[in-house]
Amino acid sequence: METSTLPVEPREIPGAGYGLVAVRHIPPATPIFTVPASALLNRDTLQPHYSPNPVLSGTQLISLHLLIYRPIDHLPSTDPLFGPYISVLPTSFHAHPLTWLWKERIERNANSVESHLLALLPPRVVRDLERVARTFYADWDKVYTYLQEHSYVQARMSYRPAEAPISDVVLQQNFLWAWLNVNTRCIYHRLRKSQSDPDNMTLCPILDFANHTAQSTPLLMPRNVTNVAPGKKGREDLTFFSPEDTWAAPGQELFLKYGAHSNCTLFVEYGFLTRATERELLRGSAQADVDVGQAIERLIEGKGNAGVWMKDWLEAEGNWSIHTSPAPAHPSYRLITTLRLYHVLGADSDLPENPDEVLDEWRKTTLGEREMISEQNEALWKATLSCICNIIIREAEAGVAQVERRASECTVDWENWMYENIEMLWQEELYTAKAVVRSIEEGVQF
Ligand SMILES: C[S@@+](CC[C@H](N)C(=O)[O-])C[C@H]1O[C@@H](n2cnc3c(N)ncnc32)[C@H](O)[C@@H]1O
């Protein structure tokens, strides 16, 4: 692909690695660059090189390919197909929290930098990181089995295990590098008829230098081309456009919006987060979402039989969470309905004597037939929510203080940057919980 004439180029961006920057004025709604279908790394372009058809998902196959052709000893990748692209991928993910978890599990060293960083994370973030880790290890199991069964594929590896066998730990470490490249750089790309097919993803050279913005109009728009069902004429090239109504000036960074992700998700999936001030969070001009699922699970478990009964009636969809935006700060709908039902049950943990009547009263509010169950029920659930928020506030204040203590002793750049990120995760909890308490005190109708 000829890239020297493009109106954009990758440039170093402080705190974000590289980013995609305009090198000249780019008018609105203009094609910025086109990536030919043959330059994309996805299940369709890779599968022909792995016969017989591997039973691997898109993520697993692309990760396998990167694993095999990972550049070593600062030499270019030996891949005859995508070598030039693979050679410029990030070489290390030491600042990604999944790497910390992986290292902690391998080294079991409670004094390592990674273990210290993990110990400082809010528990909800650790739970989400463990979800990411489960996916990683499941993908590794599949790829490892495939490699065991297809020794000719192993023989292609840049680091030639046949001559100098590498340990499974090193192989897994290389897979982690490959997998993180896939998971932090792939875009959604419609390869299959079904919109939700997990193979609908691709690595896309040049575009994958674009960083994320939370703004509603990112500067770089794929103009839906990635979401069009595949046509009969085969795989399409991808053209990316500037936004409908904005000029980009030379030196201006062009962004993508990775999705409407919370900071917790951005952090565990991509290893970064967006920043907001106390004022923005308290006012609701910055979005923050805090999952309070664990506190609610504990409340329900504490209700014994009544809790088991209650769970049957709660919708599985939606989150138990609190939010700063849109202002005023508020609990999620599922959290409100759960707390209402919790307080309909009364103080003890036995099943109500008249469960149908109890349920009926509650259902009328979930169906919108009644605004509330009773004044008393409203006061009780809001008091419980205040209690949950106050616990979050205390934990978050302790979390912030602990991070600040450790950060004051740290001299390593990337580690310091991570302390700032972790502090932001705690601050987000702190100010979101404070803002919800304020909404309750001000009598906001949720
Ligand atoms: C698709 S890549 C973007 C290019 C990348 N910055 C690079 O140097 O190659 C996604 C990664 O970029 C970084 N990133 C993206 N958006 C960011 C942002 N707004 N702030 C900080 N880092 C960001 C994160 O490390 C993320 O995992």
CSV table of N, CA and C in Angstrom, one decimal, residues 308-408:
chain,number,residue,atom,x,y,z
A,308,VAL,N,-34.1,-15.5,47.4
A,308,VAL,CA,-34.1,-16.5,46.2
A,308,VAL,C,-35.4,-16.3,45.4
A,309,TRP,N,-36.5,-16.1,46.2
A,309,TRP,CA,-37.8,-15.8,45.6
A,309,TRP,C,-37.8,-14.5,44.7
A,310,MET,N,-37.1,-13.5,45.4
A,310,MET,CA,-37.1,-12.2,44.7
A,310,MET,C,-36.3,-12.3,43.4
A,311,LYS,N,-35.2,-13.1,43.4
A,311,LYS,CA,-34.4,-13.1,42.2
A,311,LYS,C,-35.1,-13.7,41.0
A,312,ASP,N,-36.1,-14.6,41.3
A,312,ASP,CA,-36.9,-15.1,40.2
A,312,ASP,C,-37.7,-14.1,39.4
A,313,TRP,N,-38.0,-13.0,40.2
A,313,TRP,CA,-38.9,-12.0,39.6
A,313,TRP,C,-38.1,-10.8,39.0
A,314,LEU,N,-36.8,-10.8,39.2
A,314,LEU,CA,-36.1,-9.7,38.7
A,314,LEU,C,-35.6,-9.9,37.2
A,315,GLU,N,-35.8,-9.0,36.4
A,315,GLU,CA,-35.3,-9.1,35.0
A,315,GLU,C,-33.8,-9.3,35.0
A,316,ALA,N,-33.3,-10.2,34.2
A,316,ALA,CA,-31.9,-10.4,34.1
A,316,ALA,C,-31.2,-9.3,33.3
A,317,GLU,N,-32.0,-8.6,32.5
A,317,GLU,CA,-31.4,-7.6,31.6
A,317,GLU,C,-31.1,-6.3,32.4
A,318,GLY,N,-30.1,-5.6,31.9
A,318,GLY,CA,-29.8,-4.3,32.5
A,318,GLY,C,-28.8,-4.4,33.7
A,319,ASN,N,-28.3,-3.3,34.1
A,319,ASN,CA,-27.2,-3.3,35.2
A,319,ASN,C,-27.8,-2.7,36.4
A,320,TRP,N,-27.2,-3.2,37.5
A,320,TRP,CA,-27.3,-2.5,38.8
A,320,TRP,C,-26.2,-1.4,38.9
A,321,SER,N,-26.5,-0.2,38.5
A,321,SER,CA,-25.5,0.8,38.4
A,321,SER,C,-26.0,2.2,38.7
A,322,ILE,N,-25.0,3.1,39.0
A,322,ILE,CA,-25.3,4.5,39.2
A,322,ILE,C,-24.6,5.3,38.1
A,323,HIS,N,-25.2,6.5,37.7
A,323,HIS,CA,-24.7,7.2,36.6
A,323,HIS,C,-24.7,8.7,36.9
A,324,THR,N,-23.7,9.4,36.3
A,324,THR,CA,-23.7,10.9,36.4
A,324,THR,C,-24.5,11.6,35.3
A,325,SER,N,-24.6,10.9,34.2
A,325,SER,CA,-25.1,11.6,33.0
A,325,SER,C,-26.2,10.7,32.3
A,326,PRO,N,-27.3,11.3,31.8
A,326,PRO,CA,-27.6,12.7,31.9
A,326,PRO,C,-28.0,13.1,33.3
A,327,ALA,N,-27.6,14.4,33.6
A,327,ALA,CA,-27.9,14.9,35.0
A,327,ALA,C,-29.4,14.9,35.2
A,328,PRO,N,-29.9,14.8,36.4
A,328,PRO,CA,-29.1,14.6,37.6
A,328,PRO,C,-28.7,13.2,37.8
A,329,ALA,N,-27.6,13.0,38.6
A,329,ALA,CA,-27.0,11.7,38.8
A,329,ALA,C,-28.1,10.8,39.3
A,330,HIS,N,-28.1,9.5,38.9
A,330,HIS,CA,-29.3,8.7,39.1
A,330,HIS,C,-28.9,7.2,39.1
A,331,PRO,N,-29.7,6.4,39.8
A,331,PRO,CA,-29.5,4.9,39.7
A,331,PRO,C,-30.1,4.4,38.4
A,332,SER,N,-29.7,3.2,37.9
A,332,SER,CA,-30.3,2.6,36.7
A,332,SER,C,-31.7,2.1,37.1
A,333,TYR,N,-32.5,2.0,36.0
A,333,TYR,CA,-33.9,1.5,36.2
A,333,TYR,C,-33.9,0.2,36.9
A,334,ARG,N,-33.0,-0.7,36.6
A,334,ARG,CA,-33.0,-2.0,37.2
A,334,ARG,C,-32.7,-1.9,38.7
A,335,LEU,N,-31.8,-1.0,39.0
A,335,LEU,CA,-31.5,-0.8,40.4
A,335,LEU,C,-32.7,-0.3,41.2
A,336,ILE,N,-33.4,0.6,40.6
A,336,ILE,CA,-34.6,1.2,41.3
A,336,ILE,C,-35.6,0.0,41.6
A,337,THR,N,-35.9,-0.7,40.5
A,337,THR,CA,-37.0,-1.7,40.6
A,337,THR,C,-36.6,-2.8,41.6
A,338,THR,N,-35.3,-3.2,41.6
A,338,THR,CA,-34.8,-4.2,42.5
A,338,THR,C,-34.9,-3.7,44.0
A,339,LEU,N,-34.5,-2.5,44.2
A,339,LEU,CA,-34.6,-1.9,45.6
A,339,LEU,C,-36.0,-1.8,46.1
A,340,ARG,N,-36.9,-1.5,45.1
A,340,ARG,CA,-38.3,-1.4,45.5
A,340,ARG,C,-38.8,-2.7,46.0
A,341,LEU,N,-38.5,-3.8,45.2
A,341,LEU,CA,-39.0,-5.1,45.5
A,341,LEU,C,-38.4,-5.5,46.9
A,342,TYR,N,-37.1,-5.2,47.0
A,342,TYR,CA,-36.4,-5.6,48.2
A,342,TYR,C,-37.1,-5.1,49.5
A,343,HIS,N,-37.6,-3.8,49.4
A,343,HIS,CA,-38.2,-3.2,50.5
A,343,HIS,C,-39.7,-3.6,50.6
A,344,VAL,N,-40.3,-4.1,49.6
A,344,VAL,CA,-41.7,-4.6,49.7
A,344,VAL,C,-41.7,-5.8,50.7
A,345,LEU,N,-40.6,-6.5,50.7
A,345,LEU,CA,-40.5,-7.8,51.4
A,345,LEU,C,-40.5,-7.6,52.9
A,346,GLY,N,-40.2,-6.5,53.4
A,346,GLY,CA,-40.1,-6.3,54.9
A,346,GLY,C,-38.8,-6.7,55.4
A,347,ALA,N,-38.6,-6.7,56.7
A,347,ALA,CA,-37.3,-6.8,57.3
A,347,ALA,C,-36.8,-8.3,57.4
A,348,ASP,N,-37.7,-9.3,57.5
A,348,ASP,CA,-37.2,-10.6,57.7
A,348,ASP,C,-36.9,-11.3,56.4
A,349,SER,N,-36.3,-12.5,56.5
A,349,SER,CA,-35.9,-13.2,55.3
A,349,SER,C,-36.8,-14.4,54.9
A,350,ASP,N,-38.0,-14.4,55.5
A,350,ASP,CA,-39.0,-15.5,55.1
A,350,ASP,C,-39.7,-14.9,53.9
A,351,LEU,N,-40.3,-15.9,53.2
A,351,LEU,CA,-41.1,-15.5,52.0
A,351,LEU,C,-42.4,-14.8,52.5
A,352,PRO,N,-42.9,-13.8,51.8
A,352,PRO,CA,-44.1,-13.1,52.3
A,352,PRO,C,-45.3,-14.1,52.3
A,353,GLU,N,-46.2,-13.8,53.2
A,353,GLU,CA,-47.4,-14.7,53.3
A,353,GLU,C,-48.3,-14.6,52.1
A,354,ASN,N,-48.3,-13.4,51.5
A,354,ASN,CA,-49.2,-13.1,50.4
A,354,ASN,C,-48.3,-12.7,49.2
A,355,PRO,N,-47.5,-13.6,48.7
A,355,PRO,CA,-46.5,-13.3,47.6
A,355,PRO,C,-47.2,-12.7,46.4
A,356,ASP,N,-48.4,-13.1,46.0
A,356,ASP,CA,-49.0,-12.6,44.8
A,356,ASP,C,-49.4,-11.2,44.9
A,357,GLU,N,-49.9,-10.8,46.1
A,357,GLU,CA,-50.3,-9.4,46.3
A,357,GLU,C,-49.1,-8.5,46.3
A,358,VAL,N,-48.0,-9.0,47.0
A,358,VAL,CA,-46.8,-8.2,47.1
A,358,VAL,C,-46.2,-8.0,45.7
A,359,LEU,N,-46.2,-9.0,44.9
A,359,LEU,CA,-45.7,-9.0,43.5
A,359,LEU,C,-46.5,-8.0,42.7
A,360,ASP,N,-47.9,-8.1,42.9
A,360,ASP,CA,-48.8,-7.3,42.1
A,360,ASP,C,-48.5,-5.8,42.3
A,361,GLU,N,-48.4,-5.5,43.6
A,361,GLU,CA,-48.1,-4.1,44.0
A,361,GLU,C,-46.8,-3.6,43.3
A,362,TRP,N,-45.8,-4.4,43.3
A,362,TRP,CA,-44.5,-4.0,42.7
A,362,TRP,C,-44.6,-4.0,41.2
A,363,ARG,N,-45.3,-5.0,40.6
A,363,ARG,CA,-45.4,-5.0,39.2
A,363,ARG,C,-46.1,-3.8,38.6
A,364,LYS,N,-47.0,-3.2,39.3
A,364,LYS,CA,-47.7,-2.0,38.8
A,364,LYS,C,-46.7,-0.9,38.6
A,365,THR,N,-45.7,-0.8,39.4
A,365,THR,CA,-44.7,0.2,39.2
A,365,THR,C,-43.8,-0.1,38.0
A,366,THR,N,-43.5,-1.4,37.8
A,366,THR,CA,-42.6,-1.7,36.7
A,366,THR,C,-43.3,-1.6,35.4
A,367,LEU,N,-44.7,-1.7,35.4
A,367,LEU,CA,-45.4,-1.6,34.2
A,367,LEU,C,-45.9,-0.1,33.9
A,368,GLY,N,-45.5,0.7,34.9
A,368,GLY,CA,-45.8,2.2,34.7
A,368,GLY,C,-47.3,2.5,35.1
A,369,GLU,N,-48.0,1.5,35.7
A,369,GLU,CA,-49.4,1.8,36.1
A,369,GLU,C,-49.5,2.6,37.4
A,370,ARG,N,-48.4,2.5,38.2
A,370,ARG,CA,-48.3,3.4,39.4
A,370,ARG,C,-47.0,4.0,39.5
A,371,GLU,N,-46.9,5.2,40.0
A,371,GLU,CA,-45.6,5.8,40.1
A,371,GLU,C,-44.7,5.2,41.1
A,372,MET,N,-45.3,4.8,42.2
A,372,MET,CA,-44.6,4.2,43.3
A,372,MET,C,-45.4,3.2,44.1
A,373,ILE,N,-44.8,2.4,44.9
A,373,ILE,CA,-45.5,1.4,45.7
A,373,ILE,C,-46.1,2.2,46.9
A,374,SER,N,-45.3,3.0,47.6
A,374,SER,CA,-45.8,3.8,48.7
A,374,SER,C,-44.8,4.8,49.0
A,375,GLU,N,-45.1,5.9,49.7
A,375,GLU,CA,-44.1,6.9,50.2
A,375,GLU,C,-43.1,6.2,51.0
A,376,GLN,N,-43.5,5.2,51.9
A,376,GLN,CA,-42.6,4.6,52.8
A,376,GLN,C,-41.6,3.7,52.0
A,377,ASN,N,-42.1,3.0,51.0
A,377,ASN,CA,-41.2,2.2,50.1
A,377,ASN,C,-40.2,3.1,49.4
A,378,GLU,N,-40.6,4.2,48.9
A,378,GLU,CA,-39.7,5.1,48.3
A,378,GLU,C,-38.6,5.6,49.2
A,379,ALA,N,-39.0,5.9,50.4
A,379,ALA,CA,-38.0,6.4,51.4
A,379,ALA,C,-37.1,5.3,51.8
A,380,LEU,N,-37.6,4.1,51.9
A,380,LEU,CA,-36.7,3.0,52.3
A,380,LEU,C,-35.7,2.7,51.2
A,381,TRP,N,-36.1,2.6,50.0
A,381,TRP,CA,-35.1,2.2,48.9
A,381,TRP,C,-34.1,3.3,48.7
A,382,LYS,N,-34.5,4.5,48.8
A,382,LYS,CA,-33.6,5.6,48.7
A,382,LYS,C,-32.6,5.6,49.8
A,383,ALA,N,-33.0,5.3,51.0
A,383,ALA,CA,-32.1,5.2,52.2
A,383,ALA,C,-31.1,4.1,51.9
A,384,THR,N,-31.5,3.0,51.4
A,384,THR,CA,-30.6,1.9,51.1
A,384,THR,C,-29.6,2.3,50.0
A,385,LEU,N,-30.1,3.0,49.0
A,385,LEU,CA,-29.2,3.4,48.0
A,385,LEU,C,-28.1,4.4,48.5
A,386,SER,N,-28.6,5.3,49.4
A,386,SER,CA,-27.7,6.3,50.1
A,386,SER,C,-26.6,5.5,50.8
A,387,CYS,N,-27.1,4.5,51.5
A,387,CYS,CA,-26.1,3.6,52.3
A,387,CYS,C,-25.1,3.0,51.4
A,388,ILE,N,-25.5,2.4,50.3
A,388,ILE,CA,-24.6,1.8,49.3
A,388,ILE,C,-23.6,2.9,48.8
A,389,CYS,N,-24.1,4.0,48.5
A,389,CYS,CA,-23.3,5.1,47.9
A,389,CYS,C,-22.3,5.6,49.0
A,390,ASN,N,-22.7,5.6,50.3
A,390,ASN,CA,-21.8,6.1,51.3
A,390,ASN,C,-20.7,5.1,51.5
A,391,ILE,N,-21.0,3.8,51.4
A,391,ILE,CA,-19.9,2.8,51.4
A,391,ILE,C,-18.9,3.0,50.3
A,392,ILE,N,-19.5,3.2,49.1
A,392,ILE,CA,-18.6,3.4,47.9
A,392,ILE,C,-17.7,4.6,48.2
A,393,ILE,N,-18.3,5.7,48.7
A,393,ILE,CA,-17.6,6.9,49.0
A,393,ILE,C,-16.4,6.6,49.9
A,394,ARG,N,-16.7,5.9,51.0
A,394,ARG,CA,-15.6,5.6,52.0
A,394,ARG,C,-14.5,4.8,51.3
A,395,GLU,N,-14.9,3.7,50.6
A,395,GLU,CA,-13.9,2.9,50.0
A,395,GLU,C,-13.1,3.6,48.9
A,396,ALA,N,-13.8,4.5,48.2
A,396,ALA,CA,-13.1,5.2,47.1
A,396,ALA,C,-12.1,6.3,47.7
A,397,GLU,N,-12.5,6.9,48.8
A,397,GLU,CA,-11.6,7.8,49.5
A,397,GLU,C,-10.3,7.1,49.9
A,398,ALA,N,-10.5,5.9,50.5
A,398,ALA,CA,-9.4,5.1,50.9
A,398,ALA,C,-8.5,4.7,49.7
A,399,GLY,N,-9.2,4.3,48.6
A,399,GLY,CA,-8.5,3.9,47.4
A,399,GLY,C,-7.7,5.1,46.8
A,400,VAL,N,-8.3,6.3,46.8
A,400,VAL,CA,-7.5,7.4,46.2
A,400,VAL,C,-6.3,7.7,47.1
A,401,ALA,N,-6.5,7.6,48.4
A,401,ALA,CA,-5.4,7.9,49.3
A,401,ALA,C,-4.2,6.9,49.1
A,402,GLN,N,-4.6,5.7,49.0
A,402,GLN,CA,-3.6,4.6,48.8
A,402,GLN,C,-2.8,4.8,47.5
A,403,VAL,N,-3.6,5.1,46.4
A,403,VAL,CA,-2.9,5.3,45.1
A,403,VAL,C,-1.9,6.5,45.2
A,404,GLU,N,-2.4,7.6,45.9
A,404,GLU,CA,-1.5,8.7,46.0
A,404,GLU,C,-0.3,8.5,46.7
A,405,ARG,N,-0.4,7.6,47.8
A,405,ARG,CA,0.8,7.3,48.6
A,405,ARG,C,1.8,6.5,47.7
A,406,ARG,N,1.3,5.6,47.0
A,406,ARG,CA,2.2,4.8,46.1
A,406,ARG,C,2.8,5.6,45.0
A,407,ALA,N,2.0,6.5,44.4
A,407,ALA,CA,2.5,7.3,43.3
A,407,ALA,C,3.6,8.2,43.8
A,408,SER,N,3.5,8.7,45.0
A,408,SER,CA,4.5,9.6,45.5
A,408,SER,C,5.9,8.9,45.6
